[in-house]
Coordinates of C-alpha atoms in Angstrom, one line a residue:
X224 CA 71.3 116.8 73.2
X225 CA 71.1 113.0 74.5
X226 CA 74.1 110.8 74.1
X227 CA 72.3 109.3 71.6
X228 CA 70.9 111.8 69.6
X229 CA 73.3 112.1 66.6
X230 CA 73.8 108.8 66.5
X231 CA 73.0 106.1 63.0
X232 CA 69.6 105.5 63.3
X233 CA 70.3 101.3 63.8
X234 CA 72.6 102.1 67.0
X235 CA 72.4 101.4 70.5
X236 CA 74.4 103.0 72.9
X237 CA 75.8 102.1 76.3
X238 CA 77.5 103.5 79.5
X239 CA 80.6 101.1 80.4
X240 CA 83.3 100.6 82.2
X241 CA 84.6 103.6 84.9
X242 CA 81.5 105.7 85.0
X243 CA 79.0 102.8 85.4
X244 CA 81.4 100.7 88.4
X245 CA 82.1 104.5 90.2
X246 CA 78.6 104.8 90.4
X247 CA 77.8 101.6 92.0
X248 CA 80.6 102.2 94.3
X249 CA 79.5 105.7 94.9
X250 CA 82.6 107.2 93.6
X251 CA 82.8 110.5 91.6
X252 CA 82.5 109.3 88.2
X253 CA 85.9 110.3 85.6
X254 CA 85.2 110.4 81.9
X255 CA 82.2 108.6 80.5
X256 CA 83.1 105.6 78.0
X257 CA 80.4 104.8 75.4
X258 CA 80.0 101.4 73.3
X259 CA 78.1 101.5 70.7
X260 CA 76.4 98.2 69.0
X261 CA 74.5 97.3 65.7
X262 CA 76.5 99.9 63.6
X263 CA 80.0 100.2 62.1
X264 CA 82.2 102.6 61.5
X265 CA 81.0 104.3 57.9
X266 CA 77.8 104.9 59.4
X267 CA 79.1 106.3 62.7
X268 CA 80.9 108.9 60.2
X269 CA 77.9 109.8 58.2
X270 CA 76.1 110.8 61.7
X271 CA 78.8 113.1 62.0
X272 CA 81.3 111.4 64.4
X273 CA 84.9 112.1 63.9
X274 CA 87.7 109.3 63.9
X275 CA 89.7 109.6 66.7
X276 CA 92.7 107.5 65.2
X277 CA 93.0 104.0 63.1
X278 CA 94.1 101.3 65.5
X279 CA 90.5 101.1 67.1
X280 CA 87.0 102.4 66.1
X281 CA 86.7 105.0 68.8
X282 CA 84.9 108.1 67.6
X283 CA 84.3 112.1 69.0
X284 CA 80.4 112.6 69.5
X285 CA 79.9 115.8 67.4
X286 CA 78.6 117.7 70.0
X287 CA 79.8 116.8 73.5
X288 CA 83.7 115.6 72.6
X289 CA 82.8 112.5 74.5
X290 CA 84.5 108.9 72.4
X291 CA 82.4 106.5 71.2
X292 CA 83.5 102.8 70.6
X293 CA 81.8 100.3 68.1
X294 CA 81.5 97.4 70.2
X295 CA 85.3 94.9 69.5
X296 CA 87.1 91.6 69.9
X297 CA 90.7 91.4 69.8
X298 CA 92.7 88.3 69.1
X299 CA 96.0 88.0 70.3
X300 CA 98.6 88.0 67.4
X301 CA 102.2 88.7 68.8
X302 CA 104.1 89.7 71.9
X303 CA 103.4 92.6 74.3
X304 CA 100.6 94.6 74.3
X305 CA 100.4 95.8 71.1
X306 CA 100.1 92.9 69.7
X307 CA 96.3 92.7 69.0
X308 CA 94.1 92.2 65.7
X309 CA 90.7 94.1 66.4
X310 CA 87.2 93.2 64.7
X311 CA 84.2 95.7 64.8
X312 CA 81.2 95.5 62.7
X313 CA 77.4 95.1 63.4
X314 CA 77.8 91.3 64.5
X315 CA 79.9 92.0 67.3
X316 CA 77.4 92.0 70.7
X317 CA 77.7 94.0 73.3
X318 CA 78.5 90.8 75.5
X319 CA 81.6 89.8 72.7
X320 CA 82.9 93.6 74.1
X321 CA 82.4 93.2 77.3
X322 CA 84.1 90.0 77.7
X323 CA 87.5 91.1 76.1
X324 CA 87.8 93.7 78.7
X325 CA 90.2 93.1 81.5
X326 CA 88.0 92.9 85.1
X327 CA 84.4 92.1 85.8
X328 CA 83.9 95.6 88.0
X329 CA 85.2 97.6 84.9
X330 CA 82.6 94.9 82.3
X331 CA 79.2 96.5 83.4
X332 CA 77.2 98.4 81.0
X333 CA 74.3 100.2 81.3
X334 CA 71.4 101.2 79.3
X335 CA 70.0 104.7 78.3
X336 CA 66.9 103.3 80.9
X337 CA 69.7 102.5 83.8
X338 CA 69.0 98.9 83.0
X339 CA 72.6 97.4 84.0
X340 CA 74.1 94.3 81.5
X341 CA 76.5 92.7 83.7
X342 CA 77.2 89.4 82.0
X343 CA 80.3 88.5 84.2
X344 CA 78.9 89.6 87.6
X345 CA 81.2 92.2 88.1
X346 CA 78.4 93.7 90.4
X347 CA 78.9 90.9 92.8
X348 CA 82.5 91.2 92.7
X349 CA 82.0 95.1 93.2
X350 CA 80.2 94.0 96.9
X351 CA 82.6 91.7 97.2
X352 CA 85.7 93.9 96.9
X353 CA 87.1 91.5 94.5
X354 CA 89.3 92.6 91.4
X355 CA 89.2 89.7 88.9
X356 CA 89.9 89.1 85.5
X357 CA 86.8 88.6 82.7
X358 CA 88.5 85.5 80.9
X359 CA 91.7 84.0 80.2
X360 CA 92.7 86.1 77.8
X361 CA 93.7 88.6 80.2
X362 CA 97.3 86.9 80.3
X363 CA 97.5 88.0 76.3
X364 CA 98.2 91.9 77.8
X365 CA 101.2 92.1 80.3
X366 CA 99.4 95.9 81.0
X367 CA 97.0 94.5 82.7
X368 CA 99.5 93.4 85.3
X369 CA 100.1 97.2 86.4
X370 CA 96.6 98.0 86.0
X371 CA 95.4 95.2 88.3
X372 CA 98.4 96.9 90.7
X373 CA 97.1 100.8 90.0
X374 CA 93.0 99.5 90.7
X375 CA 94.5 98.4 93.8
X376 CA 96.1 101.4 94.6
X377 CA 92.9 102.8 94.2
X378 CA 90.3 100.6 95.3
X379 CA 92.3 99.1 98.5
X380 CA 91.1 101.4 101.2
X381 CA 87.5 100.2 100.1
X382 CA 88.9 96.7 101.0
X383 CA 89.3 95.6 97.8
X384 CA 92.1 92.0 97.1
X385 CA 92.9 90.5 93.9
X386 CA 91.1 87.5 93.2
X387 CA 93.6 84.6 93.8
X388 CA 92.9 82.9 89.9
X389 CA 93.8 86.5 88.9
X390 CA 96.9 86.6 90.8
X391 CA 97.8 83.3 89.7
X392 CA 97.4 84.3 86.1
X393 CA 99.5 87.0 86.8
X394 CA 102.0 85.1 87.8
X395 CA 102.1 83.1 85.2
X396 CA 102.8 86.6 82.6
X397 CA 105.8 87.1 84.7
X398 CA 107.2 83.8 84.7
X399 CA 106.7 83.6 80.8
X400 CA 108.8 87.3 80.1
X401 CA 105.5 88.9 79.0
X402 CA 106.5 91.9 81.1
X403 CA 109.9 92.2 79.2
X404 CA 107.5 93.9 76.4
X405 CA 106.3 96.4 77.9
X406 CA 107.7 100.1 76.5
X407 CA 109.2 102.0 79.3
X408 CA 106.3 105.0 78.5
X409 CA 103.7 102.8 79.7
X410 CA 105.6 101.7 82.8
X411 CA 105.8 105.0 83.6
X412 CA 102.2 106.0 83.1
X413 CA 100.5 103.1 85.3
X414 CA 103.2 103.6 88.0
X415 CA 102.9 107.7 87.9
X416 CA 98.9 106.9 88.0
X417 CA 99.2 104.3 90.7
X418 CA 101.5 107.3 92.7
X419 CA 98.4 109.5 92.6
X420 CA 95.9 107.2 93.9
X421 CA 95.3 107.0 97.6
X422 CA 97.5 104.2 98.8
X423 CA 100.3 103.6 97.0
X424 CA 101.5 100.7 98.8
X425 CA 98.4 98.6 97.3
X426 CA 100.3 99.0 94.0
X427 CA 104.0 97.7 95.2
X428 CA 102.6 94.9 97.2
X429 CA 100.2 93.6 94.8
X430 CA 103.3 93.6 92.0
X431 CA 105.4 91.9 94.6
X432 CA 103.1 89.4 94.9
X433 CA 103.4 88.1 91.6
X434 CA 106.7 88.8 91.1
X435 CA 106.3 92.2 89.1
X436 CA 108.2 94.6 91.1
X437 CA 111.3 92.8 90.3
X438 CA 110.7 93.1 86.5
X439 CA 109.3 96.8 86.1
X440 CA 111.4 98.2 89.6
X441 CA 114.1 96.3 90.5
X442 CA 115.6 98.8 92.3
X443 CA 112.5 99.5 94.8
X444 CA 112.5 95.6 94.9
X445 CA 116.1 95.4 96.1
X446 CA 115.0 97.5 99.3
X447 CA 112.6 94.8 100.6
X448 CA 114.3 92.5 103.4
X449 CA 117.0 95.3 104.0
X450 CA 117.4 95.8 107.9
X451 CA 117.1 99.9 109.3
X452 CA 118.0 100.2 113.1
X453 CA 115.2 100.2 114.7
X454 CA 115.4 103.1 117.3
X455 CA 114.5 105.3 114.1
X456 CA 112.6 102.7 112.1
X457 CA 110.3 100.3 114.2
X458 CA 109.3 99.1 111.0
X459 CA 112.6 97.5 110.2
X460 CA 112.4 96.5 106.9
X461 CA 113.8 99.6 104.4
X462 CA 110.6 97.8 101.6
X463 CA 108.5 98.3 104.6
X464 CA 109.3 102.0 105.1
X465 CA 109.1 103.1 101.4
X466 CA 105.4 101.7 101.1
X467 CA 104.6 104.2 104.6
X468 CA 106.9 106.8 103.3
X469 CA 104.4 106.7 99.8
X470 CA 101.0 106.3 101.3
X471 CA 102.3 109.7 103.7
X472 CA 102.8 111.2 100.5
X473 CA 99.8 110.2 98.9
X474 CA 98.1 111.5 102.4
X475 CA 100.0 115.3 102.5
X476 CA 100.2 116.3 98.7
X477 CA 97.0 114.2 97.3
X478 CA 97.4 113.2 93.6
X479 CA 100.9 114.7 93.4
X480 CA 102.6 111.7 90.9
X481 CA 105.8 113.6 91.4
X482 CA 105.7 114.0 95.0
X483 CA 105.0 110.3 95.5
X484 CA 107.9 109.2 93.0
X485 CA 110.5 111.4 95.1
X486 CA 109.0 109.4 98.2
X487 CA 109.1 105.8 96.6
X488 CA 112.8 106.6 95.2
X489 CA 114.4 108.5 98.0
X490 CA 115.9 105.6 99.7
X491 CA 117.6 103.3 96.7
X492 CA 121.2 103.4 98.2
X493 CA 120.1 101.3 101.1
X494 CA 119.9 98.3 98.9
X495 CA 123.4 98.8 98.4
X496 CA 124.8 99.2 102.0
X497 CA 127.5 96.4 102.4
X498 CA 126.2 93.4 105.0
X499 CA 129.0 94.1 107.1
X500 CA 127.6 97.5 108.3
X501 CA 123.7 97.0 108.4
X502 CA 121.5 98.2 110.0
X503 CA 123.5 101.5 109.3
X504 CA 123.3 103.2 106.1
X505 CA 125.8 106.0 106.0
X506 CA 126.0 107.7 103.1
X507 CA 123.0 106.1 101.7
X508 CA 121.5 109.3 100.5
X509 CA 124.4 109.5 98.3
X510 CA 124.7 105.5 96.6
X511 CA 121.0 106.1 95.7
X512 CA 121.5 108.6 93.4
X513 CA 122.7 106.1 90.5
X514 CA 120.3 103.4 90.7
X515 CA 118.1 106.7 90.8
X516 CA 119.4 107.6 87.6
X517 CA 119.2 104.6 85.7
X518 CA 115.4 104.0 87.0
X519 CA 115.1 107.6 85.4
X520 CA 116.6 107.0 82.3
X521 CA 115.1 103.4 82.0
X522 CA 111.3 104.5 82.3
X523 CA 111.7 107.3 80.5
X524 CA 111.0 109.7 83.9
X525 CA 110.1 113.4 82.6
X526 CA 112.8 115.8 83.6
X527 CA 110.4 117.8 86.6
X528 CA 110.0 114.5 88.1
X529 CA 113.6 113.0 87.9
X530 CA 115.2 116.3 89.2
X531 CA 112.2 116.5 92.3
X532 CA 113.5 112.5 92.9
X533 CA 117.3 113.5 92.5
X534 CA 116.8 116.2 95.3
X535 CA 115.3 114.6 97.3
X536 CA 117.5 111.6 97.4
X537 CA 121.0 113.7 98.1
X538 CA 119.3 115.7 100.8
X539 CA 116.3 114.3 102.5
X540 CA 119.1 113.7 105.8
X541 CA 120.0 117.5 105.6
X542 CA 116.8 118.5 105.9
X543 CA 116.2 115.9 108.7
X544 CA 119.2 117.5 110.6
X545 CA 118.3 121.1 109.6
X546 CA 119.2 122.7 113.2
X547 CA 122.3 121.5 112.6
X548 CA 123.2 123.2 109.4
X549 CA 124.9 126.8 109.0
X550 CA 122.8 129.4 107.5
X551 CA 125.7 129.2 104.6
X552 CA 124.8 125.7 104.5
X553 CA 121.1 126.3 104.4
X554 CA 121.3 128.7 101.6
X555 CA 124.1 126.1 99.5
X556 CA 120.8 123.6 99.9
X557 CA 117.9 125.8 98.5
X558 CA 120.3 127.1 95.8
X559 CA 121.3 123.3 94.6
X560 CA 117.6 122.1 94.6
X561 CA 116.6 125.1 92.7
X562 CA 114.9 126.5 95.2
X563 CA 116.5 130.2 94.5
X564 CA 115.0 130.3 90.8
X565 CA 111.9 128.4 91.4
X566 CA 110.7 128.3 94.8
X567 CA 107.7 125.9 94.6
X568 CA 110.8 123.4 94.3
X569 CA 111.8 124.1 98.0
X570 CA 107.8 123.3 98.6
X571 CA 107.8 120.1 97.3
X572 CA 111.6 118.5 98.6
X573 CA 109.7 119.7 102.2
X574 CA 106.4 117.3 102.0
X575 CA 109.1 114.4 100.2
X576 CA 111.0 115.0 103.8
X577 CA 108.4 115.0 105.7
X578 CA 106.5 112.2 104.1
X579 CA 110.0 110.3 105.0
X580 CA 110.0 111.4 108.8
X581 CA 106.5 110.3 109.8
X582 CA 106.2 107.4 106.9
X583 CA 107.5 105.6 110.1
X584 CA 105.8 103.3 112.4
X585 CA 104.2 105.2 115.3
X586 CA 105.3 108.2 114.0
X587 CA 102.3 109.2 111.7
X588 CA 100.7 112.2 113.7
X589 CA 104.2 113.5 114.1
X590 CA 104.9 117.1 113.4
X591 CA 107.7 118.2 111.0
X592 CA 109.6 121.4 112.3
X593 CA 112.1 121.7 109.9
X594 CA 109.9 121.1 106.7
X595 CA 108.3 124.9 108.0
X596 CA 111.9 126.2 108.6
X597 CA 112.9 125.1 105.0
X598 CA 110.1 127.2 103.8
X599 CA 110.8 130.0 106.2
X600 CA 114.6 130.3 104.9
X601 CA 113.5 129.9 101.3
X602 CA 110.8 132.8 101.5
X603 CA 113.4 134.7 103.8
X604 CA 116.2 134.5 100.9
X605 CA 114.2 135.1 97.9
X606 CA 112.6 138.3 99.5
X607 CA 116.1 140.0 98.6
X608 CA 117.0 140.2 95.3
X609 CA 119.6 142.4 93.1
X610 CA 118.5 145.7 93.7
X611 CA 118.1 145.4 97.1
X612 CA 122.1 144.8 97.8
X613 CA 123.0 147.4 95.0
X614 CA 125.4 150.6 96.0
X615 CA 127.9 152.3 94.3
X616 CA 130.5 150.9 92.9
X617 CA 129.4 147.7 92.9
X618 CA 129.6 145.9 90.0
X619 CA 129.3 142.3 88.1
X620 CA 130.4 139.2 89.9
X621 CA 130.5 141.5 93.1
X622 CA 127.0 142.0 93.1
X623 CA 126.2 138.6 93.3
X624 CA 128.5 138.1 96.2
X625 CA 126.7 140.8 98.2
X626 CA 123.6 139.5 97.4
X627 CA 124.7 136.0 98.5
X628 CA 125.8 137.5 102.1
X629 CA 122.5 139.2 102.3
X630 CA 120.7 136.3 101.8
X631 CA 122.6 134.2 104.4
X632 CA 122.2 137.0 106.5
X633 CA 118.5 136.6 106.0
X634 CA 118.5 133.1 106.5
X635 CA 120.1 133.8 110.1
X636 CA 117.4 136.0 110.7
X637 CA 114.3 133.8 110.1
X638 CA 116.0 130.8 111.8
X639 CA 116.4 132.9 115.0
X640 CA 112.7 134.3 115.0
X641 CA 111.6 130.4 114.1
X642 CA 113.8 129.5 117.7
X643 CA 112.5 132.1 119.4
X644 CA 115.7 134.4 119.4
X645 CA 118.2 131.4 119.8
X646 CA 120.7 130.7 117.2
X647 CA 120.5 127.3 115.8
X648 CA 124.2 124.9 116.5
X649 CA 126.9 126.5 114.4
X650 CA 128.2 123.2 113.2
X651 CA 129.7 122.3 109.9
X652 CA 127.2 119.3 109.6
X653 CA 125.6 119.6 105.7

């Protein structure tokens, strides 16, 4: 069946948006979006299409699943953006549709032939490497402002600015408090999408420059202009370090949102080191953990994510230092992430640590030892279990104990095959 096979007999269809600007990019193409013109919505029902909800006239083909949308305007009437009254009927062009859409590269339709309509030249931007917006009405939608940040997430390693009207307009949403209307679930959407493109960065510096990341993260705001020492961090700047620490992230675990939130949040207390004591930052690891938790609890952070974030903050500098821990320390660690009932846990905290290590400048290509020894203690303690430790007259809480002990023991084990027979420091350090 053609895409336009069950549809009213006075429709046309077209290919916009995503699929038609990956193609001319030579990107995998995602979903397909269809508009369809010269019909409405009664008719679109009678061929057999199935509403998808009532806020907009988007409708399920009947026999590929794929939405259809009867070409719209929207005029802004309130606050936010929700605040929209949509028209669709027969009058509305496709040209009417494609200029209430928010950039020219994503405003390119084409035809059942291949014929492109591409009334905005969103083609020319597309060579270009330009993002910019399709009309002024873009500053009705503060959304846009975190999808003009996630596009460049995306589209930055193609070399790909914002166009400097669109950045200005942008600016202009923030200054007004459009941004203040945004619900924390959408926040958290755009910014867990941004954190699965391939260079996160893109997204924090292209809020920054409009003044965004102040609004929607204050706290990963705060860190830019805080001084590291810079024997371990060339780069300086703890705002600096984050955007390497989340690109490294995006580089080791591809498309892993949660892996790249641990990364962008695992540093918050060093916004609140006192002056008097900077460029140090001890006990940082422990301060971040309540701007941490109110970032959580303001966006709305699902609990996997929050708790991978959480562990990562309070331990990412015992993992550095793992040499230096006792095997009891070692196994207190995997325990308190987890890592004991659900190891994949112990996975994860390892690429947020390493991602920290060699987000670093000139420290890229650098190899992380104790991310594999993490692993290597984890595997080594959950290989024992209950049974193994059980004798007679052992009983209740004592069986737990004897496990514990063989698990340490364990532990010792692997860490001395890892060092080639040598026992790692017996310091209390953890």
């Amino acid at each position: 069946m053609t895409a336009t096979a069950a549809l009213p007999a006075d429709a046309t269809v077209y290919l916009v948006g995503g699929a038609v600007r990956d193609a001319l990019l030579d990107r995998a193409p995602g979903d397909r979006d269809w508009v369809v013109v010269g019909t409405d919505a009664q008719a679109m029902r009678a061929a057999g299409f199935k509403t998808v909800g009532a806020d907009f006239p988007v409708f399920l083909h009947p026999a590929t699943g794929e939405e259809y949308a009867l070409a719209r305007t929207e005029r802004k009437s309130g606050r936010g953006y929700t605040g929209f009254v949509v028209h669709a009927d027969r009058t509305v062009t496709l040209e009417d549709d494609l200029r209430r859409r928010d950039f020219t590269i994503n405003a390119i339709a084409q035809a059942d032939d291949g014929t492109l309509v591409d009334p905005l030249g969103g083609r020319a931007d597309l060579e270009a490497r330009v993002l910019r917006h399709c009309s002024p009405a873009f500053a009705e939608d503060p959304l846009r402002v975190l999808r003009a940040a996630r596009f460049m997430a995306r589209f930055a390693p193609l070399g790909f600015r914002v166009h400097e009207d669109t950045l200005a307009l942008m600016r202009g949403m923030v200054e007004a408090g459009e941004l203040a209307h945004l619900v924390p679930e959408r926040v958290w959407q755009e910014l867990k999408r941004a954190l699965g493109e391939a260079r996160p960065s893109a997204f924090l510096q292209t809020l920054r420059a409009c003044g965004a990341l102040a609004v929607v993260l204050p706290e990963v705001d705060a860190l830019y202009g805080v001084p590291q020492r810079a024997e371990y961090h060339p780069e300086v700047d703890t705002g600096v370090h984050v955007e390497m620490v989340v690109d490294m992230a995006a580089r080791l675990a591809p498309g892993d949102a949660a892996i790249g939130f641990a990364a962008l949040t695992h540093d918050l207390g060093k916004a609140l080191t006192p002056a008097e004591v900077l460029p140090r930052h001890p006990m940082h690891e422990h301060a971040g953990l309540k701007p941490l938790a109110a970032l959580c609890a303001r966006l709305k952070v699902p609990n996997a994510e929050a708790q991978l974030a959480t562990d990562a903050c309070r331990e990412h500098l015992n993992v550095h230092r793992f040499d230096e821990l006792r095997d009891a320390t070692v196994h207190e660690l995997i325990e308190r992430c987890g890592g004991l009932r659900q190891g994949s846990r112990i996975d994860a905290l390892a690429l947020v640590c390493e991602a920290d290590k060699r987000g670093r400048l000139g420290h890229a290509e650098s190899d992380y030892p104790q991310g594999r020894a993490l692993r290597a203690c984890r595997d080594a303690a959950l290989a024992l279990q209950a049974k193994d430790v059980m004798r007679e007259g052992l009983a209740g809480p004592a069986i737990g104990e004897a496990l514990k002990k063989a698990r340490i023991a364990a532990i010792g084990a692997a860490r001395r095959s890892l060092s080639g027979g040598t026992a790692p420091p017996a310091t209390p350090a953890g």
